[in-house]
Structures are given as structure tokens and as C-alpha cells.
Amino acid sequence: MRIRLLLAMLFCTAIASAQPEGVNAHGGNIIKVDDTWYWYGENRPYRGFTTEVGVEVYTSKDLKSWEDAGVALAVSEEKGSPIERGCIMERPKVVFCQKTGKYVMLFHLELKGKGYEAAQVGFAVSDTPTGPFKFLRALRPNPGKWPANFSKKDKKKALALKQSDYKDWWTEPWREAIKDGLFLVRDMEGGQMSRDMTVYIDTDGKAYQITSSEDNLTLHMNELTDDFLGFTGRFIRIAPGGQNEAPTIFKKDDTYWLITSGCTGWDPNAARMFSAKSLWGPWEQHPNPCKGPGADKTFGGQGTYILQTGEGFIFMADQWNPRHLRDSKHLWLPITFTADGKPQIVKE
Ligand code: GAL
């Protein structure tokens, strides 16, 4: 067991120092099918912020040398399509659905010409890992639903909030109202916002999307249907008002660990960490897991995925270059554990 763990850690360290260059796949994830790794991510232009190509996929046998396998999900040339060229596709995550035998992609979608106001989740599906994925739909999760971790009293309190009383953001009363569900109630009819996101498949095969909701102020964990192509309507809020983005998650032994960033756009900030014994919470916050010079800025990166390789875990992050997003670098670091079992990301 120990040797396996050590090997996994050594493997992670080797991978971490071999940061892949020139891979135009950002904000994405990696899956393994048979003996091949598939790396999905945002194909970003040299200039500008909109999606002109789609989601790119690369393949590798060793996680070190990568081959471009083309566009997994292409933007549409059709005017008015939700994924029309010029939309914004971010943080794509591909998972395999055991039940249907299909590869499913979820991603953050912003509609063309609408900035970041749509805050939707896109769904696409494919029979093969390289695609082409077929776009199915885009939506906001959970219209008309209350979070599973909201009591009757919480609902009453949230419903009593008047939007017009909180026109000014960032005041103390506004912060309290946000925690109590001001924006949750605001968006209840049309569905909850969903921006930075990841997808996690639990050990029992059930899948969840974890996303930055309520104007990036509160995380939501949304249960997916058995075919992973929609939401069941069951969800919880995590860290209300905590301003978390870039969610990444893994499970070790009986604990789920969630590592996120703060909200400073393309600029790096200090990572945050939460743990829970059940995905449904309660989630407890811990100090920043990063250690070493630059730890207060996640070493210039922002998390996108935690990749499990055998017994080891790799924290995958993007070092964004907003002037030329295509040239944003990849930072991969092994997750190790302190003597008391807490994850840490160390860079000397
Ligand atoms: C970041 C976010 C990125 C992207 C960017 C746009 O905070 O993590 O995925 O949305 O903002 O400014």
C-alpha cells in the first residue's frame, strides 16, 4: 500500500515538473479510457475572450506528451444557436456515463453578445471520447426548487427578503441577505445561475455538478439525472456568500475535499479548501492548502480539476494570460497529505 502510494506520489511529481506546453485546452478535465488519457479544455483564441472554435481534446499514453485529437465540441455556424460562434464556452468537463455508455460534456455557457449574464450549463453527448459531441441543450439549473439544506425557517426568511431593499451591493445588510438567499429567491423562477463548474462522479456512480451560482457568491452542488443529461432538482448551497469559483473536488478514504478559488477574474488569488463526510454536507472550511513561495496566489494559477491517478491526485490549474488566453500555461501539482490527513499543495 505504502509503496503504491509512494509510486503514485513520485509519478505525480514527475508529471508536475513536466508542465505540458502549447496545449490549447484550458479550464478543462482529463479522463482515462483503456490505456489513453483524454484532456478536454477551452480552445482559446490568441486575442479576445469569445469562443471561436469550441472545446478541444488532446490524447496521451503517459500524461506527458500530448497529441491534438481535434475539436470535441464545435461552435455552431447557425445564427441564434446557443453555441453560436462568438458565445463563451468555459470549464468543460467530460464524464463517462456507465448506464448509457455515452460520454457526456457539461460546460459553462454564455450566449453570444450577452457578456456573462446568461450563466447557463451546456450539455453535449458523444459515443466516443474524441467526439464530435452533439450539443443537446443549455439551461439554468433547478427552477422552482429549494436547496435540500434549507429548512422551513430558512425558506420563510428568504421569502421575506425584498430585492428592492438591497440595491447597494457589499453593504453588511446586503451580505447577510445574500447568505439568507436574496439571489437564490431572485433566480428561483428562471433557474439558478451556473458559471465556473466541475462534474464529480461519486463512488456509487451518481454524478453531481458543482458550480459557482448566485452571481458567483454561493456554490451549488446539483445532482444529475442517471443519464447525466439533466438535473434532478435536488441541490444544496455551499458556503453562502463565500465568493468561491473554480471548484475542484476529490475523495480520499471517507472524506470529500473541495478546493476552490476566490473571485478575482483572471488574476490569481489564494485557494480555499472545504471538507465533508457526505457530498450533501455539512461542509467545513479549512485554511488555504497551498504551501511555499507564491502560495497566497496559488502559484499564479486557478484550479480546474483534480485528476486521480491510482492512489495519487494531481491538482490541475490554469495560469491565465488574459492578453493572449491561448498562451495561458498549465500548472500541475501533486496533492500530498499532512500528518493529520489534510490535503496540501506544496511548491518549493
Ligand atoms: C474567472 C473564471 C474564468 C473566467 C474568467 C472571466 O474568474 O474562473 O473561468 O470566467 O473569470 O473573467
CSV table of C-alpha atoms and ligand atoms in Angstrom, one decimal:
chain,number,residue,atom,x,y,z
A,1,MET,CA,0.0,0.0,0.0
A,2,ARG,CA,2.7,2.4,1.1
A,3,ILE,CA,4.9,1.6,-2.0
A,4,ARG,CA,1.9,2.1,-4.2
A,5,LEU,CA,1.2,5.5,-2.7
A,6,LEU,CA,4.9,6.5,-2.9
A,7,LEU,CA,5.0,5.5,-6.5
A,8,ALA,CA,1.9,7.4,-7.2
A,9,MET,CA,3.4,10.4,-5.5
A,10,LEU,CA,6.6,10.1,-7.4
A,11,PHE,CA,4.6,9.8,-10.6
A,12,CYS,CA,2.7,12.9,-9.7
A,13,THR,CA,5.9,14.8,-9.0
A,14,ALA,CA,7.4,13.8,-12.3
A,15,ILE,CA,4.2,14.9,-14.1
A,16,ALA,CA,4.1,18.1,-12.2
A,17,SER,CA,7.5,19.1,-13.3
A,18,ALA,CA,6.7,18.3,-16.9
A,19,GLN,CA,4.1,21.0,-17.3
A,20,PRO,CA,2.8,20.5,-20.8
A,21,GLU,CA,3.3,23.4,-23.1
A,22,GLY,CA,1.3,24.6,-26.0
A,23,VAL,CA,-1.8,22.6,-25.2
A,24,ASN,CA,-4.8,24.8,-26.1
A,25,ALA,CA,-7.2,23.2,-23.7
A,26,HIS,CA,-7.9,25.4,-20.7
A,27,GLY,CA,-10.3,25.2,-17.7
A,28,GLY,CA,-11.0,21.5,-18.5
A,29,ASN,CA,-10.5,18.0,-17.3
A,30,ILE,CA,-8.9,14.6,-18.1
A,31,ILE,CA,-10.4,11.2,-18.2
A,32,LYS,CA,-8.8,7.8,-18.9
A,33,VAL,CA,-10.3,5.3,-21.4
A,34,ASP,CA,-8.5,2.0,-21.7
A,35,ASP,CA,-4.8,3.0,-21.9
A,36,THR,CA,-5.4,6.5,-23.2
A,37,TRP,CA,-5.8,9.8,-21.4
A,38,TYR,CA,-8.2,12.4,-22.9
A,39,TRP,CA,-7.7,16.1,-22.0
A,40,TYR,CA,-10.6,18.4,-22.7
A,41,GLY,CA,-10.5,22.2,-22.5
A,42,GLU,CA,-11.4,25.6,-23.8
A,43,ASN,CA,-9.8,26.2,-27.2
A,44,ARG,CA,-8.9,29.9,-26.7
A,45,PRO,CA,-8.1,32.4,-29.4
A,46,TYR,CA,-4.8,34.4,-29.3
A,47,ARG,CA,-6.8,37.6,-29.0
A,48,GLY,CA,-10.2,38.2,-27.5
A,49,PHE,CA,-12.4,36.3,-25.0
A,50,THR,CA,-15.1,34.6,-27.0
A,51,THR,CA,-15.2,31.0,-28.3
A,52,GLU,CA,-14.4,30.8,-32.0
A,53,VAL,CA,-13.6,27.1,-32.2
A,54,GLY,CA,-15.1,25.1,-29.3
A,55,VAL,CA,-13.8,22.5,-26.9
A,56,GLU,CA,-10.5,20.9,-27.9
A,57,VAL,CA,-9.4,17.4,-27.0
A,58,TYR,CA,-5.8,16.0,-26.7
A,59,THR,CA,-4.7,12.4,-26.1
A,60,SER,CA,-1.8,10.9,-24.3
A,61,LYS,CA,-0.5,7.5,-23.2
A,62,ASP,CA,1.7,8.9,-20.4
A,63,LEU,CA,0.2,12.2,-19.4
A,64,LYS,CA,3.4,13.9,-20.6
A,65,SER,CA,3.3,14.0,-24.4
A,66,TRP,CA,0.0,15.1,-25.9
A,67,GLU,CA,-1.4,14.9,-29.3
A,68,ASP,CA,-4.1,17.2,-30.6
A,69,ALA,CA,-7.2,15.0,-31.4
A,70,GLY,CA,-9.2,17.9,-32.7
A,71,VAL,CA,-12.4,19.7,-31.7
A,72,ALA,CA,-14.6,17.6,-29.4
A,73,LEU,CA,-17.5,20.1,-29.4
A,74,ALA,CA,-17.5,22.7,-32.2
A,75,VAL,CA,-19.3,26.1,-32.0
A,76,SER,CA,-22.3,26.3,-34.3
A,77,GLU,CA,-22.4,28.4,-37.5
A,78,GLU,CA,-26.1,28.8,-37.1
A,79,LYS,CA,-27.3,32.2,-36.2
A,80,GLY,CA,-29.2,32.2,-32.9
A,81,SER,CA,-27.9,28.8,-31.7
A,82,PRO,CA,-27.0,28.9,-28.0
A,83,ILE,CA,-23.5,27.8,-29.0
A,84,GLU,CA,-23.1,30.1,-32.0
A,85,ARG,CA,-19.5,31.1,-32.8
A,86,GLY,CA,-18.8,34.1,-30.5
A,87,CYS,CA,-20.5,32.6,-27.5
A,88,ILE,CA,-18.4,31.8,-24.4
A,89,MET,CA,-17.8,28.1,-23.6
A,90,GLU,CA,-15.8,27.7,-20.4
A,91,ARG,CA,-14.7,25.0,-18.0
A,92,PRO,CA,-15.9,21.9,-20.0
A,93,LYS,CA,-15.9,18.6,-18.1
A,94,VAL,CA,-16.4,15.3,-19.8
A,95,VAL,CA,-17.5,12.2,-17.9
A,96,PHE,CA,-18.4,8.7,-19.0
A,97,CYS,CA,-21.9,7.5,-18.1
A,98,GLN,CA,-21.8,3.8,-17.3
A,99,LYS,CA,-25.6,3.5,-17.5
A,100,THR,CA,-25.9,4.8,-21.1
A,101,GLY,CA,-22.4,4.1,-22.4
A,102,LYS,CA,-22.1,7.7,-23.6
A,103,TYR,CA,-19.6,10.4,-23.0
A,104,VAL,CA,-21.3,13.5,-21.6
A,105,MET,CA,-19.9,17.0,-21.6
A,106,LEU,CA,-21.1,19.8,-19.3
A,107,PHE,CA,-19.8,23.3,-19.7
A,108,HIS,CA,-20.4,26.9,-18.6
A,109,LEU,CA,-22.1,28.7,-21.5
A,110,GLU,CA,-22.6,32.4,-22.1
A,111,LEU,CA,-24.7,33.5,-25.0
A,112,LYS,CA,-23.2,35.5,-27.9
A,113,GLY,CA,-23.2,39.2,-27.2
A,114,LYS,CA,-24.6,38.9,-23.7
A,115,GLY,CA,-21.4,39.1,-21.7
A,116,TYR,CA,-21.6,36.8,-18.6
A,117,GLU,CA,-25.3,37.3,-17.9
A,118,ALA,CA,-26.8,34.1,-19.2
A,119,ALA,CA,-24.8,31.9,-16.7
A,120,GLN,CA,-26.1,28.6,-18.2
A,121,VAL,CA,-24.9,25.0,-18.2
A,122,GLY,CA,-24.5,23.4,-21.6
A,123,PHE,CA,-24.9,19.6,-22.2
A,124,ALA,CA,-23.4,17.6,-25.1
A,125,VAL,CA,-23.1,13.9,-25.7
A,126,SER,CA,-20.9,11.6,-27.8
A,127,ASP,CA,-20.5,7.8,-28.4
A,128,THR,CA,-16.7,8.2,-28.4
A,129,PRO,CA,-14.3,10.2,-26.2
A,130,THR,CA,-13.0,12.3,-29.1
A,131,GLY,CA,-16.4,13.2,-30.3
A,132,PRO,CA,-17.7,15.0,-32.2
A,133,PHE,CA,-20.0,15.8,-29.3
A,134,LYS,CA,-23.6,16.7,-30.1
A,135,PHE,CA,-24.9,19.8,-28.4
A,136,LEU,CA,-28.2,19.0,-26.6
A,137,ARG,CA,-29.3,22.0,-24.6
A,138,ALA,CA,-28.3,24.8,-22.3
A,139,LEU,CA,-30.2,25.8,-19.2
A,140,ARG,CA,-30.1,27.2,-15.7
A,141,PRO,CA,-30.4,24.5,-13.0
A,142,ASN,CA,-33.2,23.9,-10.6
A,143,PRO,CA,-36.0,26.4,-11.5
A,144,GLY,CA,-38.7,26.5,-8.7
A,145,LYS,CA,-36.6,24.3,-6.4
A,146,TRP,CA,-35.4,24.9,-2.9
A,147,PRO,CA,-32.0,23.6,-1.7
A,148,ALA,CA,-32.1,20.4,0.3
A,149,ASN,CA,-30.2,22.1,3.1
A,150,PHE,CA,-32.8,24.8,3.5
A,151,SER,CA,-35.2,24.4,6.5
A,152,LYS,CA,-38.8,25.7,6.6
A,153,LYS,CA,-37.5,28.6,8.7
A,154,ASP,CA,-34.8,29.3,6.1
A,155,LYS,CA,-37.4,29.4,3.3
A,156,LYS,CA,-39.6,31.8,5.3
A,157,LYS,CA,-36.7,34.1,5.9
A,158,ALA,CA,-35.6,34.0,2.3
A,159,LEU,CA,-39.1,34.7,1.0
A,160,ALA,CA,-39.4,37.7,3.3
A,161,LEU,CA,-36.4,39.4,1.7
A,162,LYS,CA,-37.3,42.3,-0.6
A,163,GLN,CA,-35.0,42.7,-3.6
A,164,SER,CA,-35.7,46.5,-3.6
A,165,ASP,CA,-34.3,46.8,-0.1
A,166,TYR,CA,-30.8,45.7,-1.2
A,167,LYS,CA,-29.9,47.8,-4.3
A,168,ASP,CA,-26.4,48.6,-3.0
A,169,TRP,CA,-24.1,45.6,-3.1
A,170,TRP,CA,-21.4,44.8,-0.5
A,171,THR,CA,-23.1,46.5,2.5
A,172,GLU,CA,-23.3,44.5,5.7
A,173,PRO,CA,-27.1,44.1,5.4
A,174,TRP,CA,-26.7,43.0,1.8
A,175,ARG,CA,-24.1,40.4,2.8
A,176,GLU,CA,-26.5,39.0,5.4
A,177,ALA,CA,-29.3,38.9,2.9
A,178,ILE,CA,-27.1,37.1,0.3
A,179,LYS,CA,-26.4,34.4,2.9
A,180,ASP,CA,-30.1,34.2,3.6
A,181,GLY,CA,-30.9,33.6,-0.1
A,182,LEU,CA,-31.5,37.0,-1.7
A,183,PHE,CA,-30.2,35.9,-5.1
A,184,LEU,CA,-31.5,32.3,-4.6
A,185,VAL,CA,-35.0,33.7,-4.4
A,186,ARG,CA,-34.4,36.2,-7.2
A,187,ASP,CA,-33.4,33.4,-9.6
A,188,MET,CA,-35.9,30.8,-8.4
A,189,GLU,CA,-38.3,31.2,-11.3
A,190,GLY,CA,-35.9,31.1,-14.2
A,191,GLY,CA,-33.3,28.7,-12.6
A,192,GLN,CA,-30.1,29.3,-10.7
A,193,MET,CA,-27.0,30.8,-12.3
A,194,SER,CA,-24.2,28.5,-13.1
A,195,ARG,CA,-20.7,29.8,-14.1
A,196,ASP,CA,-17.4,28.1,-13.1
A,197,MET,CA,-18.1,24.4,-12.7
A,198,THR,CA,-16.9,20.9,-12.4
A,199,VAL,CA,-18.5,17.5,-12.5
A,200,TYR,CA,-17.9,14.7,-10.0
A,201,ILE,CA,-18.9,11.1,-10.1
A,202,ASP,CA,-19.3,9.6,-6.7
A,203,THR,CA,-18.2,6.1,-5.8
A,204,ASP,CA,-21.8,4.9,-6.3
A,205,GLY,CA,-21.9,6.1,-9.9
A,206,LYS,CA,-24.1,9.1,-9.2
A,207,ALA,CA,-23.0,12.4,-10.8
A,208,TYR,CA,-23.0,15.9,-9.5
A,209,GLN,CA,-22.2,19.3,-10.9
A,210,ILE,CA,-20.6,21.8,-8.5
A,211,THR,CA,-20.9,25.4,-9.7
A,212,SER,CA,-20.5,29.0,-8.8
A,213,SER,CA,-24.0,30.3,-8.5
A,214,GLU,CA,-25.9,33.4,-7.2
A,215,ASP,CA,-23.6,35.8,-9.1
A,216,ASN,CA,-20.5,33.9,-8.0
A,217,LEU,CA,-21.4,34.4,-4.4
A,218,THR,CA,-22.5,30.9,-3.4
A,219,LEU,CA,-21.6,27.4,-4.6
A,220,HIS,CA,-24.3,25.0,-5.5
A,221,MET,CA,-24.0,21.2,-5.8
A,222,ASN,CA,-26.6,19.9,-8.2
A,223,GLU,CA,-27.5,16.3,-8.6
A,224,LEU,CA,-27.5,15.0,-12.2
A,225,THR,CA,-30.1,12.5,-13.6
A,226,ASP,CA,-29.0,8.9,-14.1
A,227,ASP,CA,-28.1,9.6,-17.8
A,228,PHE,CA,-26.1,12.7,-16.7
A,229,LEU,CA,-28.0,14.8,-19.3
A,230,GLY,CA,-30.1,16.9,-16.9
A,231,PHE,CA,-30.6,17.9,-13.2
A,232,THR,CA,-32.9,16.1,-10.8
A,233,GLY,CA,-33.8,19.3,-8.9
A,234,ARG,CA,-32.0,18.1,-5.7
A,235,PHE,CA,-29.2,20.5,-4.7
A,236,ILE,CA,-27.5,22.2,-1.8
A,237,ARG,CA,-25.9,25.6,-1.3
A,238,ILE,CA,-22.3,25.5,-0.1
A,239,ALA,CA,-20.5,28.4,1.7
A,240,PRO,CA,-23.3,31.0,1.2
A,241,GLY,CA,-21.8,34.4,0.4
A,242,GLY,CA,-18.3,33.0,0.4
A,243,GLN,CA,-17.5,34.0,-3.2
A,244,ASN,CA,-16.0,30.8,-4.4
A,245,GLU,CA,-15.1,29.9,-8.1
A,246,ALA,CA,-13.1,27.3,-9.9
A,247,PRO,CA,-14.4,24.3,-7.9
A,248,THR,CA,-12.4,21.1,-7.9
A,249,ILE,CA,-13.1,18.0,-5.9
A,250,PHE,CA,-11.8,14.6,-4.9
A,251,LYS,CA,-12.5,11.9,-2.3
A,252,LYS,CA,-9.9,10.3,-0.1
A,253,ASP,CA,-10.9,7.5,2.3
A,254,ASP,CA,-14.2,8.7,3.7
A,255,THR,CA,-13.8,12.4,3.1
A,256,TYR,CA,-14.7,14.7,0.2
A,257,TRP,CA,-12.3,17.6,-0.4
A,258,LEU,CA,-13.3,20.7,-2.3
A,259,ILE,CA,-10.6,23.1,-3.4
A,260,THR,CA,-11.8,26.5,-4.9
A,261,SER,CA,-10.5,30.0,-5.7
A,262,GLY,CA,-11.7,33.4,-4.7
A,263,CYS,CA,-13.3,35.7,-7.3
A,264,THR,CA,-10.7,38.0,-8.9
A,265,GLY,CA,-11.3,37.2,-12.6
A,266,TRP,CA,-8.2,36.1,-14.4
A,267,ASP,CA,-5.9,37.2,-11.6
A,268,PRO,CA,-4.8,34.5,-9.2
A,269,ASN,CA,-5.8,34.6,-5.5
A,270,ALA,CA,-5.5,32.3,-2.5
A,271,ALA,CA,-7.1,28.8,-2.8
A,272,ARG,CA,-9.8,27.8,-0.3
A,273,MET,CA,-10.5,24.3,0.9
A,274,PHE,CA,-13.6,22.6,2.4
A,275,SER,CA,-14.3,19.1,3.5
A,276,ALA,CA,-17.4,16.9,4.2
A,277,LYS,CA,-18.2,13.3,5.0
A,278,SER,CA,-21.2,13.4,2.7
A,279,LEU,CA,-21.5,15.4,-0.6
A,280,TRP,CA,-24.7,16.7,0.9
A,281,GLY,CA,-22.7,18.4,3.7
A,282,PRO,CA,-22.2,19.9,6.1
A,283,TRP,CA,-19.1,21.4,4.5
A,284,GLU,CA,-16.4,22.7,6.8
A,285,GLN,CA,-13.8,25.3,5.7
A,286,HIS,CA,-10.1,24.8,6.2
A,287,PRO,CA,-7.1,27.1,5.6
A,288,ASN,CA,-5.5,27.5,2.1
A,289,PRO,CA,-4.0,24.1,1.2
A,290,CYS,CA,-1.1,25.7,-0.8
A,291,LYS,CA,2.3,26.0,0.8
A,292,GLY,CA,5.6,27.6,-0.4
A,293,PRO,CA,6.5,30.8,-2.1
A,294,GLY,CA,3.5,32.1,-4.1
A,295,ALA,CA,1.0,30.0,-2.1
A,296,ASP,CA,-1.1,33.1,-1.4
A,297,LYS,CA,-1.8,33.3,-5.1
A,298,THR,CA,-2.0,29.6,-5.8
A,299,PHE,CA,1.4,29.9,-7.5
A,300,GLY,CA,-0.1,32.1,-10.2
A,301,GLY,CA,-2.8,29.5,-11.1
A,302,GLN,CA,-6.5,28.9,-10.6
A,303,GLY,CA,-7.7,25.3,-10.2
A,304,THR,CA,-9.7,23.5,-12.9
A,305,TYR,CA,-9.7,19.8,-12.0
A,306,ILE,CA,-8.3,17.2,-9.6
A,307,LEU,CA,-7.1,14.2,-11.5
A,308,GLN,CA,-6.8,10.8,-9.7
A,309,THR,CA,-4.0,8.6,-11.0
A,310,GLY,CA,-4.0,5.3,-9.0
A,311,GLU,CA,-3.6,6.4,-5.4
A,312,GLY,CA,-2.4,9.9,-6.2
A,313,PHE,CA,-4.1,13.2,-7.0
A,314,ILE,CA,-3.0,16.0,-9.3
A,315,PHE,CA,-4.2,19.5,-8.8
A,316,MET,CA,-4.6,20.9,-12.3
A,317,ALA,CA,-4.6,24.7,-12.6
A,318,ASP,CA,-4.6,27.4,-15.3
A,319,GLN,CA,-2.1,30.3,-15.2
A,320,TRP,CA,-4.3,32.6,-17.2
A,321,ASN,CA,-2.8,35.1,-19.6
A,322,PRO,CA,-5.8,37.4,-20.4
A,323,ARG,CA,-3.9,39.2,-23.1
A,324,HIS,CA,-3.4,36.0,-25.0
A,325,LEU,CA,-5.7,33.4,-23.4
A,326,ARG,CA,-4.4,30.7,-25.8
A,327,ASP,CA,-1.0,31.0,-24.2
A,328,SER,CA,-2.2,30.5,-20.7
A,329,LYS,CA,0.0,28.0,-19.0
A,330,HIS,CA,-0.8,24.8,-17.2
A,331,LEU,CA,0.3,24.2,-13.7
A,332,TRP,CA,0.0,20.6,-12.3
A,333,LEU,CA,1.0,19.9,-8.7
A,334,PRO,CA,0.7,16.7,-6.7
A,335,ILE,CA,-1.7,16.8,-3.7
A,336,THR,CA,0.1,15.4,-0.6
A,337,PHE,CA,-1.2,14.9,2.9
A,338,THR,CA,-0.2,16.4,6.2
A,339,ALA,CA,0.4,14.0,9.2
A,340,ASP,CA,-3.2,14.6,10.3
A,341,GLY,CA,-4.5,13.7,6.8
A,342,LYS,CA,-5.2,17.2,5.4
A,343,PRO,CA,-4.5,17.7,1.7
A,344,GLN,CA,-1.7,20.2,0.8
A,345,ILE,CA,-0.3,21.5,-2.4
A,346,VAL,CA,3.4,22.2,-1.9
A,347,LYS,CA,5.6,24.1,-4.4
A,348,GLU,CA,9.2,24.9,-3.3
B,1,GAL,C1,-12.6,33.8,-13.9
B,1,GAL,C2,-13.2,32.4,-14.1
B,1,GAL,C3,-12.9,32.0,-15.5
B,1,GAL,C4,-13.5,33.1,-16.5
B,1,GAL,C5,-13.0,34.4,-16.1
B,1,GAL,C6,-13.6,35.5,-16.9
B,1,GAL,O1,-12.9,34.2,-12.6
B,1,GAL,O2,-12.6,31.5,-13.2
B,1,GAL,O3,-13.4,30.7,-15.8
B,1,GAL,O4,-14.9,33.0,-16.3
B,1,GAL,O5,-13.2,34.7,-14.7
B,1,GAL,O6,-13.3,36.8,-16.5
